[in-house]
Amino acid sequence: INYTGAEANVAVSLSVMGEKTDFVTKMPDSDISACAIKMLKSYGVGIDNIVTGGDRLGLYYLERGASQRASKIIYDRKYSAISMARRDEFDWKKIFKDAGVFHFTGITAGLGGEMAEICIDACREAKKAGLLVTCDLNYRRALWSKDEARQVMGNLMPYVDVLICNEEDAACVFGMSADGSDIIAGKLNDQGYSELARKIKDVYGVPAVAFTLRTSISASDNDWAGMLFINDQSYFSRKYRIHLVDRVGGGDSFSAAVIYVLNNRFEPQKAIEFAVAASCLKQTIEMDFNLATVEEIERLMEGDGSGRVVR
Amino acid sequence: INYTGAEANVAVSLSVMGEKTDFVTKMPDSDISACAIKMLKSYGVGIDNIVTGGDRLGLYYLERGASQRASKIIYDRKYSAISMARRDEFDWKKIFKDAGVFHFTGITAGLGGEMAEICIDACREAKKAGLLVTCDLNYRRALWSKDEARQVMGNLMPYVDVLICNEEDAACVFGMSADGSDIIAGKLNDQGYSELARKIKDVYGVPAVAFTLRTSISASDNDWAGMLFINDQSYFSRKYRIHLVDRVGGGDSFSAAVIYVLNNRFEPQKAIEFAVAASCLKQTIEMDFNLATVEEIERLMEGDGSGRVVR
Amino acid sequence: INYTGAEANVAVSLSVMGEKTDFVTKMPDSDISACAIKMLKSYGVGIDNIVTGGDRLGLYYLERGASQRASKIIYDRKYSAISMARRDEFDWKKIFKDAGVFHFTGITAGLGGEMAEICIDACREAKKAGLLVTCDLNYRRALWSKDEARQVMGNLMPYVDVLICNEEDAACVFGMSADGSDIIAGKLNDQGYSELARKIKDVYGVPAVAFTLRTSISASDNDWAGMLFINDQSYFSRKYRIHLVDRVGGGDSFSAAVIYVLNNRFEPQKAIEFAVAASCLKQTIEMDFNLATVEEIERLMEGDGSGRVVR
Amino acid sequence: INYTGAEANVAVSLSVMGEKTDFVTKMPDSDISACAIKMLKSYGVGIDNIVTGGDRLGLYYLERGASQRASKIIYDRKYSAISMARRDEFDWKKIFKDAGVFHFTGITAGLGGEMAEICIDACREAKKAGLLVTCDLNYRRALWSKDEARQVMGNLMPYVDVLICNEEDAACVFGMSADGSDIIAGKLNDQGYSELARKIKDVYGVPAVAFTLRTSISASDNDWAGMLFINDQSYFSRKYRIHLVDRVGGGDSFSAAVIYVLNNRFEPQKAIEFAVAASCLKQTIEMDFNLATVEEIERLMEGDGSGRVVR
Amino acid sequence: INYTGAEANVAVSLSVMGEKTDFVTKMPDSDISACAIKMLKSYGVGIDNIVTGGDRLGLYYLERGASQRASKIIYDRKYSAISMARRDEFDWKKIFKDAGVFHFTGITAGLGGEMAEICIDACREAKKAGLLVTCDLNYRRALWSKDEARQVMGNLMPYVDVLICNEEDAACVFGMSADGSDIIAGKLNDQGYSELARKIKDVYGVPAVAFTLRTSISASDNDWAGMLFINDQSYFSRKYRIHLVDRVGGGDSFSAAVIYVLNNRFEPQKAIEFAVAASCLKQTIEMDFNLATVEEIERLMEGDGSGRVVR
Amino acid sequence: INYTGAEANVAVSLSVMGEKTDFVTKMPDSDISACAIKMLKSYGVGIDNIVTGGDRLGLYYLERGASQRASKIIYDRKYSAISMARRDEFDWKKIFKDAGVFHFTGITAGLGGEMAEICIDACREAKKAGLLVTCDLNYRRALWSKDEARQVMGNLMPYVDVLICNEEDAACVFGMSADGSDIIAGKLNDQGYSELARKIKDVYGVPAVAFTLRTSISASDNDWAGMLFINDQSYFSRKYRIHLVDRVGGGDSFSAAVIYVLNNRFEPQKAIEFAVAASCLKQTIEMDFNLATVEEIERLMEGDGSGRVVR
């Protein structure tokens, strides 16, 4: 049983990498929220912009899979404080003061109530304040239909500077796919991904797109790579065969690393290598948070994936 | 430390798949038996035909292996209530009222005392009552010699409609083997298995035989498949490479699935695919019971073994 | 958090294999030492030659790695009783009475203070008493520089009958490497290892050398083999692909098995097969100690690495 | 984190005592509900009248207190399936077929929505079907105000044959108190409780009232007794000083035992002794369920509270 | 689940106190026995006189009680190797070489088969070899009837130098009780115990008797004291009110301490104070073994039972 | 195994009560320190003034006592970074900027090396900066002799505004005791404590003294009270009988509460009641930190120590 969410995972990851972060959400005034906040504080995530109110904190139950048995997540997020939040509860001008990047995910936009509008408010204000806007497409069929997602996310895209997604999300939300790829069969087509990124740019005006490229050998073993499309060019990372410890939070750690490399102005090739190495390490760590430091990520990037004991 | 047995595993598996089951055994009147019965009830297994009496419940100790280290089972089943049961304690006519299938294993027949005769009694009465009789050959060298097993199991075969076994059991009990196979070296020969099934049918008159086909890559990774010989034809399933979580109970879950597909009149090819998928999932689950539902088994059969998170 | 050390691991391994062992060290007079001694006693390791005194027992913290995430060991061994021991605290003549083999590692020699001299004292006395001297090179960069290690270990080599090491240790301490091997890339060159052993013999006069040959597929999966150079000939073992449970203590279990085969006069080929099988099994067992018995090691050597359940 | 409720606790307790029970509620169609149902089945509680539907199962978080630190329960029950159930979802005529007793608590009546009316429906139908109706007053300030509780519970009292409550509940809901008692100071006045029961009978027409009488020495140690008012007479039990293991569920186990003694026609004095002994034992058992058997309860009643080991 | 027994507990206790001990029993040749032996070795108990053979090691299941809920022990000791041992398997002459004390309990004598005769053999040989014989009466109703116990134990008493028992054992086995005591009501009568000891001496010729005097406040809190009758005089210890952690093994630790004080020639008053303090500490320690050292026992005896933290 | 210290406990307690705190110490640059810092951050304790350097973090091992068995702490703090810190590593002027209270303990002053002088430096600078200085006398015999403690602490007293101690500390360090008290026998004499406080004031010039008054019923149950001597008057609190969960950290939570009441200008009687209630609650909570909030402390103070469940 856990209560973290995609954006919290990103914030913690970034804090561990040494970046200053602030987590914006709404939580009820309860001891359970206090636990969640204590955890965020322990990682140094700012919590001053969390709105207090509402009835409950969303939860989920995770049954970890293995081999042919897939992991299973059961959500108990209905009626959560954030899903019932109102537009006037967030003072974005104040929140974005001194900020550099605004990150949000399609999960938040899809929670219903006023959340889609709240995301638009935030994006509009972020652009006004000169922030870089990053978005993880993150489609969840339990939240909304593909049509609903397409409409809401379509309206948000004009504000997004860097879109993060995988092939499945893009297919569900935008109805676009990478020709020649078949994730279940484990076949990925590089050319197809380049074209997919270009299509997203052409249709939605998103200048940069970062893809995670996962091929499942089994629920225990996955291949993991990434692609960054930027300045009209595609950069593919090396591929890792991961013996999974916990894949939940893998995408979020990728988002965090993408924000890190943008903030630290990495070259595109090094940027995608870093983001993939970071999220590879996350998947060898239990629970949702990526506890890998920049030093550990760079050690993996630079080739020592041999797993020799570090003494 | 655990007290389940092969037939209990089959009964629980079938209950989880939605079938009505009833577990027949003998247990002492003790709090330990009460625990075992509570567990059976929680899965909906019928317990009204369990005979009360005797001194102790059989136990076993399991040390789970990994990689090159094999799992190890130490039995403490001597003097168990069931092994000292008497023929007149089971009223098979009453037990089989309204039943459709009777399943037993070679372990039970090999417990000594009157157990071999009790198995004959049950089989004879089951056939009279028009039940389908299924038997898992399950040879255990700690219980009896190959010769003893051959004699007792040979006497039971005439009543058996569907025999479930692996190559090793067949070799030990019947002295027959699949030509060209070498389990330890990981080589299986399809043709050999077809002939082996036919030979069993010819010699013992068993109309249908279901084989589990395991090849060990290591104690951590196994290939897993199956073959169903029925109506003089052999049907081979697809093969799964399983990263094992717990292989104990794998054969029992296969038996349960075979009974399920017989009861639900699956086509032979679909039948063996289902049985192999079911028992593949069992081996990704801790402890002896297969908790996989029909829906989950069918999802695996239909190809989504990618282990994507189910949300 | 743990307090075992390389030599303790070797002693426990040898005791489990049925050899009489005695562990020499210095420990403070504390309840923590009492725990450590109780553990040694439970395995039958002799503890009568442990010197009491000093302030603390060395500790280390282990974070177990997985897949691309390397294991991490943080030492808290500074100011430990053994590292501050004095030469006059060990009466080697008395200690070696009735002994057959003296084993030590480069870790002990590198602890600083008088430890290098204590090792020389012990070696000199061991040779006088007619013992076989075995040494695991075991270079730890946290303890000393390559230059310091070369000087101290170089002075100890003349006493050593069998040197145990891996390619990395040899490179760091002796500045010699096996041509054509690249551990991180997983490439080993048999010819190179033979030459490396010969070079060690020529330069340092060590008559026999045993190499562990590890190639890392990932932090979860390693290939594991060994080579024994003796009487001017090289013997290579078969190679195991290990799905690692705990690699810490793998080298120590190899040392223990080398001592076992020397003591029991195995033929060279059988000797290296035994040592590699023993240390393969260790790496499938949690914690530092190899709990595998001679019977289990021989079962693996003789080919049954299939991981079938032992009942 | 737990999901049981007062009525489920009563049903499980009664099942453990050997009574046939059936639990009526509404639960969503989810794996979490499946867990809850499996648990009920393991104790033999009937689950055929559970309505499926709604969004979530209510939860609560318990922090167990000790000594001066009180236990703390945080509810996350808002929007639970049962609290949003509709009157037409329960077919009381069918539910009460063959039943002998209907038990409900003030918690259920106070969940809001249509629950108060559903309780009235059930009570009316129960009386028509000739059932005995028992009610645990169980006031929870987090659910409703005293005024709301008084109105709803007042309307339900005419149907109630046996009311179960403590002094605090009676004060909150009916505004009546036992003169001369001061729970916090640990003073109870027998005469006051007799008069309080009589007052409840006079005002609300409830023929029988069972009180639990708890005096807190600390959060770790409580005195526990009970009183049964029936046929215009008061019967007080002996008092137990309990070193608490888990007091949650104590009241529910008392209710279960009251139903048991009514069903088995105990004499009033023996009846209240049994109910108090049963609920005393519950408070020495972890978690909400009373696992004490009738035999264990009677052994305590008959004086052997010495805690000698039962071998 | 545990496999220790009364005599093993005594041996471990004595070893912890620094005495040389040796444990005589019969165990099957199994990994479970190996675990038990490893545990004995870790405490320094001699294991060279353990006979190997038989089918199983006896087990018991313990449910720890609390407050009014008594602890519950379920034995699974039938058909254990020791209970089926034969007289000719123990070479008492060899076993008692260099020994000073022989200790046994009524449990062992009551296991059936040849065990009563084996106890006689041992006692006779012990006396011949000049050993002190101590016996813990330890009546278990699950093993034998009072009449059987009286006959067997009566035959053993002539060999016993010091008998250890409690009032309940004496009543069950000898049919003698301490006038004026009522254990369940928590009343003990000193005068009665003196007379009881004298009666045992007169009837059975046992020169010294040590009583444990337990009065149960509840399953959580007991008063604990002792009495030593020696040289025709009675010595009573101070009384401890113990908040029980685990009372199983309390009697055995008392026996061990009695043997210790005899061996170390304590004055009678100091002797009984030591034995009671030792067994008081045992009951504050989890599991069957008394891990308290002589120093810790003496610190308690000398009055510092305040529980101030020892730093 | 734990690494917290007295001052860290005080800082966490104060943070939980809502005060702004900052923890000053020296820690090595290691992952273990990082863990400790993460924990401090999770409670909101400021960590910007922690000096990095040295070899190791001090540790201690705690064995929790029960009933007559005292808790036992084994320190492994020798050679810790803080004990080897140098005077010039702490810039007290900067540290005390904007601070209101400086708190330290006798443990810190007694660590040896330059720590006594560092304490003097800090005190002198604190007074210059106008801070209130509080000191917990906290004598540890493992650190220094009574004479050494008297000299060092005597030199520090002139700077101390409020001294916190118990009778035993005062006796060890100052050689002064409260006449007529006998802690071990559980007798405290109010008059004696008033005089003791006055004597401390007269001799050392400390204007205010806060005493914790513990009387041990057993290691499981203690009476707990306090006395505040201020403005030449003594204020005694009510007394709590605590069923201990964990007494380690009790004194530190008392210090924290004393600082809290000083900072929030409570009346003397309310101040001592608050400090005693706070530290009473600590002792019902596992581990060193007092997690009780001001609201919970006040609820206990105001009399509701009944342990009714808070819902």
PDB file of C-alpha atoms in Angstrom, chain C residues 140-300:
ATOM      1  CA  ARG C 140      41.436  -3.317  -1.129  1.00  0.00           C
ATOM      2  CA  ARG C 141      42.080   0.200  -2.351  1.00  0.00           C
ATOM      3  CA  ALA C 142      40.416   1.651   0.742  1.00  0.00           C
ATOM      4  CA  LEU C 143      43.222   0.172   2.862  1.00  0.00           C
ATOM      5  CA  TRP C 144      46.414   1.058   1.074  1.00  0.00           C
ATOM      6  CA  SER C 145      47.974   2.246  -2.187  1.00  0.00           C
ATOM      7  CA  LYS C 146      49.157  -0.165  -4.868  1.00  0.00           C
ATOM      8  CA  ASP C 147      52.752   0.692  -4.025  1.00  0.00           C
ATOM      9  CA  GLU C 148      52.375  -0.051  -0.347  1.00  0.00           C
ATOM     10  CA  ALA C 149      50.622  -3.312  -1.167  1.00  0.00           C
ATOM     11  CA  ARG C 150      53.320  -4.353  -3.634  1.00  0.00           C
ATOM     12  CA  GLN C 151      56.048  -3.817  -1.075  1.00  0.00           C
ATOM     13  CA  VAL C 152      54.376  -5.615   1.814  1.00  0.00           C
ATOM     14  CA  MET C 153      52.909  -8.480  -0.222  1.00  0.00           C
ATOM     15  CA  GLY C 154      56.162  -8.827  -2.114  1.00  0.00           C
ATOM     16  CA  ASN C 155      57.970  -9.436   1.158  1.00  0.00           C
ATOM     17  CA  LEU C 156      55.398 -12.082   2.134  1.00  0.00           C
ATOM     18  CA  MET C 157      55.427 -14.031  -1.155  1.00  0.00           C
ATOM     19  CA  PRO C 158      58.614 -16.009  -0.451  1.00  0.00           C
ATOM     20  CA  TYR C 159      56.760 -17.831   2.313  1.00  0.00           C
ATOM     21  CA  VAL C 160      53.635 -18.562   0.292  1.00  0.00           C
ATOM     22  CA  ASP C 161      53.062 -22.043  -1.154  1.00  0.00           C
ATOM     23  CA  VAL C 162      49.757 -21.334  -2.853  1.00  0.00           C
ATOM     24  CA  LEU C 163      48.630 -17.885  -3.890  1.00  0.00           C
ATOM     25  CA  ILE C 164      44.930 -17.263  -4.504  1.00  0.00           C
ATOM     26  CA  CYS C 165      43.898 -14.203  -6.471  1.00  0.00           C
ATOM     27  CA  ASN C 166      41.929 -12.771  -9.352  1.00  0.00           C
ATOM     28  CA  GLU C 167      43.204 -10.815 -12.309  1.00  0.00           C
ATOM     29  CA  GLU C 168      42.340  -7.459 -10.782  1.00  0.00           C
ATOM     30  CA  ASP C 169      44.282  -8.177  -7.563  1.00  0.00           C
ATOM     31  CA  ALA C 170      47.325  -9.293  -9.545  1.00  0.00           C
ATOM     32  CA  ALA C 171      47.204  -6.145 -11.651  1.00  0.00           C
ATOM     33  CA  CYS C 172      46.889  -3.851  -8.648  1.00  0.00           C
ATOM     34  CA  VAL C 173      49.460  -5.515  -6.398  1.00  0.00           C
ATOM     35  CA  PHE C 174      51.988  -6.971  -8.845  1.00  0.00           C
ATOM     36  CA  GLY C 175      51.340  -4.745 -11.847  1.00  0.00           C
ATOM     37  CA  MET C 176      50.945  -7.856 -13.976  1.00  0.00           C
ATOM     38  CA  SER C 177      47.917  -8.710 -16.094  1.00  0.00           C
ATOM     39  CA  ALA C 178      46.589 -11.509 -18.250  1.00  0.00           C
ATOM     40  CA  ASP C 179      47.025 -10.356 -21.807  1.00  0.00           C
ATOM     41  CA  GLY C 180      43.909 -10.282 -23.875  1.00  0.00           C
ATOM     42  CA  SER C 181      41.433 -10.273 -20.991  1.00  0.00           C
ATOM     43  CA  ASP C 182      38.958  -7.516 -20.347  1.00  0.00           C
ATOM     44  CA  ILE C 183      36.871  -8.314 -17.297  1.00  0.00           C
ATOM     45  CA  ILE C 184      34.349  -5.540 -17.704  1.00  0.00           C
ATOM     46  CA  ALA C 185      33.659  -6.539 -21.281  1.00  0.00           C
ATOM     47  CA  GLY C 186      33.439 -10.140 -20.107  1.00  0.00           C
ATOM     48  CA  LYS C 187      36.309 -11.497 -22.162  1.00  0.00           C
ATOM     49  CA  LEU C 188      38.832 -13.853 -20.584  1.00  0.00           C
ATOM     50  CA  ASN C 189      41.866 -15.276 -22.267  1.00  0.00           C
ATOM     51  CA  ASP C 190      43.009 -18.685 -21.015  1.00  0.00           C
ATOM     52  CA  GLN C 191      46.490 -18.392 -22.461  1.00  0.00           C
ATOM     53  CA  GLY C 192      46.948 -15.058 -20.742  1.00  0.00           C
ATOM     54  CA  TYR C 193      46.149 -16.529 -17.348  1.00  0.00           C
ATOM     55  CA  SER C 194      48.660 -19.340 -17.744  1.00  0.00           C
ATOM     56  CA  GLU C 195      51.348 -16.822 -18.545  1.00  0.00           C
ATOM     57  CA  LEU C 196      50.337 -14.586 -15.683  1.00  0.00           C
ATOM     58  CA  ALA C 197      50.675 -17.477 -13.207  1.00  0.00           C
ATOM     59  CA  ARG C 198      54.080 -18.365 -14.625  1.00  0.00           C
ATOM     60  CA  LYS C 199      55.197 -14.757 -14.333  1.00  0.00           C
ATOM     61  CA  ILE C 200      54.131 -14.662 -10.657  1.00  0.00           C
ATOM     62  CA  LYS C 201      56.063 -17.855 -10.064  1.00  0.00           C
ATOM     63  CA  ASP C 202      59.136 -16.502 -11.824  1.00  0.00           C
ATOM     64  CA  VAL C 203      59.192 -13.135 -10.100  1.00  0.00           C
ATOM     65  CA  TYR C 204      57.993 -14.064  -6.604  1.00  0.00           C
ATOM     66  CA  GLY C 205      58.843 -17.737  -6.376  1.00  0.00           C
ATOM     67  CA  VAL C 206      55.278 -18.844  -5.546  1.00  0.00           C
ATOM     68  CA  PRO C 207      55.041 -22.455  -6.726  1.00  0.00           C
ATOM     69  CA  ALA C 208      51.263 -22.644  -7.158  1.00  0.00           C
ATOM     70  CA  VAL C 209      48.601 -20.059  -8.035  1.00  0.00           C
ATOM     71  CA  ALA C 210      44.813 -20.430  -8.061  1.00  0.00           C
ATOM     72  CA  PHE C 211      42.767 -17.878 -10.003  1.00  0.00           C
ATOM     73  CA  THR C 212      39.080 -17.114  -9.741  1.00  0.00           C
ATOM     74  CA  LEU C 213      37.756 -16.054 -13.138  1.00  0.00           C
ATOM     75  CA  ARG C 214      34.651 -13.935 -12.880  1.00  0.00           C
ATOM     76  CA  THR C 215      32.965 -12.224 -15.807  1.00  0.00           C
ATOM     77  CA  SER C 216      30.060 -10.001 -14.926  1.00  0.00           C
ATOM     78  CA  ILE C 217      27.008 -10.195 -17.125  1.00  0.00           C
ATOM     79  CA  SER C 218      25.380  -7.833 -14.650  1.00  0.00           C
ATOM     80  CA  ALA C 219      25.307  -7.367 -10.887  1.00  0.00           C
ATOM     81  CA  SER C 220      22.697 -10.164 -10.895  1.00  0.00           C
ATOM     82  CA  ASP C 221      24.333 -12.651 -13.244  1.00  0.00           C
ATOM     83  CA  ASN C 222      27.993 -13.647 -13.400  1.00  0.00           C
ATOM     84  CA  ASP C 223      30.039 -16.299 -15.105  1.00  0.00           C
ATOM     85  CA  TRP C 224      32.313 -18.053 -12.675  1.00  0.00           C
ATOM     86  CA  ALA C 225      35.284 -20.339 -13.301  1.00  0.00           C
ATOM     87  CA  GLY C 226      38.798 -20.944 -12.009  1.00  0.00           C
ATOM     88  CA  MET C 227      42.295 -21.925 -12.959  1.00  0.00           C
ATOM     89  CA  LEU C 228      44.917 -23.773 -10.962  1.00  0.00           C
ATOM     90  CA  PHE C 229      48.574 -23.427 -11.915  1.00  0.00           C
ATOM     91  CA  ILE C 230      50.633 -26.144 -10.262  1.00  0.00           C
ATOM     92  CA  ASN C 231      53.771 -28.080 -11.198  1.00  0.00           C
ATOM     93  CA  ASP C 232      54.132 -25.676 -14.104  1.00  0.00           C
ATOM     94  CA  GLN C 233      50.816 -26.684 -15.595  1.00  0.00           C
ATOM     95  CA  SER C 234      47.492 -24.871 -15.851  1.00  0.00           C
ATOM     96  CA  TYR C 235      44.127 -26.529 -15.168  1.00  0.00           C
ATOM     97  CA  PHE C 236      40.915 -24.706 -16.120  1.00  0.00           C
ATOM     98  CA  SER C 237      37.539 -25.562 -14.575  1.00  0.00           C
ATOM     99  CA  ARG C 238      34.173 -25.639 -16.267  1.00  0.00           C
ATOM    100  CA  LYS C 239      32.281 -22.330 -16.164  1.00  0.00           C
ATOM    101  CA  TYR C 240      29.017 -21.667 -14.256  1.00  0.00           C
ATOM    102  CA  ARG C 241      26.541 -18.912 -15.073  1.00  0.00           C
ATOM    103  CA  ILE C 242      25.417 -17.901 -11.592  1.00  0.00           C
ATOM    104  CA  HIS C 243      22.246 -16.000 -10.840  1.00  0.00           C
ATOM    105  CA  LEU C 244      23.779 -14.319  -7.806  1.00  0.00           C
ATOM    106  CA  VAL C 245      22.149 -14.407  -4.400  1.00  0.00           C
ATOM    107  CA  ASP C 246      25.119 -12.922  -2.546  1.00  0.00           C
ATOM    108  CA  ARG C 247      28.565 -12.650  -4.070  1.00  0.00           C
ATOM    109  CA  VAL C 248      30.250 -11.387  -0.918  1.00  0.00           C
ATOM    110  CA  GLY C 249      32.376 -14.227   0.445  1.00  0.00           C
ATOM    111  CA  GLY C 250      32.724 -15.927  -2.938  1.00  0.00           C
ATOM    112  CA  GLY C 251      36.489 -15.525  -2.993  1.00  0.00           C
ATOM    113  CA  ASP C 252      36.800 -16.718   0.592  1.00  0.00           C
ATOM    114  CA  SER C 253      34.841 -19.883  -0.141  1.00  0.00           C
ATOM    115  CA  PHE C 254      37.185 -20.483  -3.083  1.00  0.00           C
ATOM    116  CA  SER C 255      40.189 -20.161  -0.749  1.00  0.00           C
ATOM    117  CA  ALA C 256      38.596 -22.574   1.725  1.00  0.00           C
ATOM    118  CA  ALA C 257      37.969 -25.124  -1.006  1.00  0.00           C
ATOM    119  CA  VAL C 258      41.532 -24.757  -2.315  1.00  0.00           C
ATOM    120  CA  ILE C 259      42.800 -25.536   1.171  1.00  0.00           C
ATOM    121  CA  TYR C 260      40.394 -28.477   1.365  1.00  0.00           C
ATOM    122  CA  VAL C 261      41.589 -30.025  -1.901  1.00  0.00           C
ATOM    123  CA  LEU C 262      45.245 -29.521  -0.947  1.00  0.00           C
ATOM    124  CA  ASN C 263      44.636 -31.170   2.398  1.00  0.00           C
ATOM    125  CA  ASN C 264      42.799 -34.056   0.809  1.00  0.00           C
ATOM    126  CA  ARG C 265      45.268 -34.415  -2.089  1.00  0.00           C
ATOM    127  CA  PHE C 266      42.864 -34.066  -4.995  1.00  0.00           C
ATOM    128  CA  GLU C 267      44.203 -34.381  -8.531  1.00  0.00           C
ATOM    129  CA  PRO C 268      44.752 -30.875  -9.991  1.00  0.00           C
ATOM    130  CA  GLN C 269      41.799 -30.983 -12.419  1.00  0.00           C
ATOM    131  CA  LYS C 270      39.413 -32.335  -9.816  1.00  0.00           C
ATOM    132  CA  ALA C 271      40.852 -29.837  -7.336  1.00  0.00           C
ATOM    133  CA  ILE C 272      40.005 -26.769  -9.392  1.00  0.00           C
ATOM    134  CA  GLU C 273      36.574 -28.177 -10.346  1.00  0.00           C
ATOM    135  CA  PHE C 274      35.828 -28.658  -6.642  1.00  0.00           C
ATOM    136  CA  ALA C 275      36.992 -25.186  -5.652  1.00  0.00           C
ATOM    137  CA  VAL C 276      34.924 -23.547  -8.376  1.00  0.00           C
ATOM    138  CA  ALA C 277      31.802 -25.604  -7.615  1.00  0.00           C
ATOM    139  CA  ALA C 278      32.150 -24.810  -3.911  1.00  0.00           C
ATOM    140  CA  SER C 279      32.446 -21.093  -4.501  1.00  0.00           C
ATOM    141  CA  CYS C 280      29.643 -21.196  -7.077  1.00  0.00           C
ATOM    142  CA  LEU C 281      27.318 -22.598  -4.415  1.00  0.00           C
ATOM    143  CA  LYS C 282      28.425 -19.955  -1.906  1.00  0.00           C
ATOM    144  CA  GLN C 283      27.198 -17.284  -4.281  1.00  0.00           C
ATOM    145  CA  THR C 284      23.711 -18.809  -4.218  1.00  0.00           C
ATOM    146  CA  ILE C 285      23.611 -18.536  -0.398  1.00  0.00           C
ATOM    147  CA  GLU C 286      22.881 -15.401   1.606  1.00  0.00           C
ATOM    148  CA  MET C 287      25.569 -13.934   3.847  1.00  0.00           C
ATOM    149  CA  ASP C 288      29.318 -14.448   3.848  1.00  0.00           C
ATOM    150  CA  PHE C 289      29.576 -18.097   4.847  1.00  0.00           C
ATOM    151  CA  ASN C 290      29.639 -21.061   2.494  1.00  0.00           C
ATOM    152  CA  LEU C 291      27.253 -23.557   4.058  1.00  0.00           C
ATOM    153  CA  ALA C 292      27.618 -26.082   1.228  1.00  0.00           C
ATOM    154  CA  THR C 293      28.784 -29.528   2.328  1.00  0.00           C
ATOM    155  CA  VAL C 294      31.328 -31.651   0.481  1.00  0.00           C
ATOM    156  CA  GLU C 295      28.472 -33.877  -0.665  1.00  0.00           C
ATOM    157  CA  GLU C 296      26.561 -30.931  -2.139  1.00  0.00           C
ATOM    158  CA  ILE C 297      29.680 -29.592  -3.831  1.00  0.00           C
ATOM    159  CA  GLU C 298      30.422 -32.960  -5.380  1.00  0.00           C
ATOM    160  CA  ARG C 299      26.854 -33.331  -6.583  1.00  0.00           C
ATOM    161  CA  LEU C 300      27.229 -30.044  -8.463  1.00  0.00           C
TER     162      LEU C 300
END
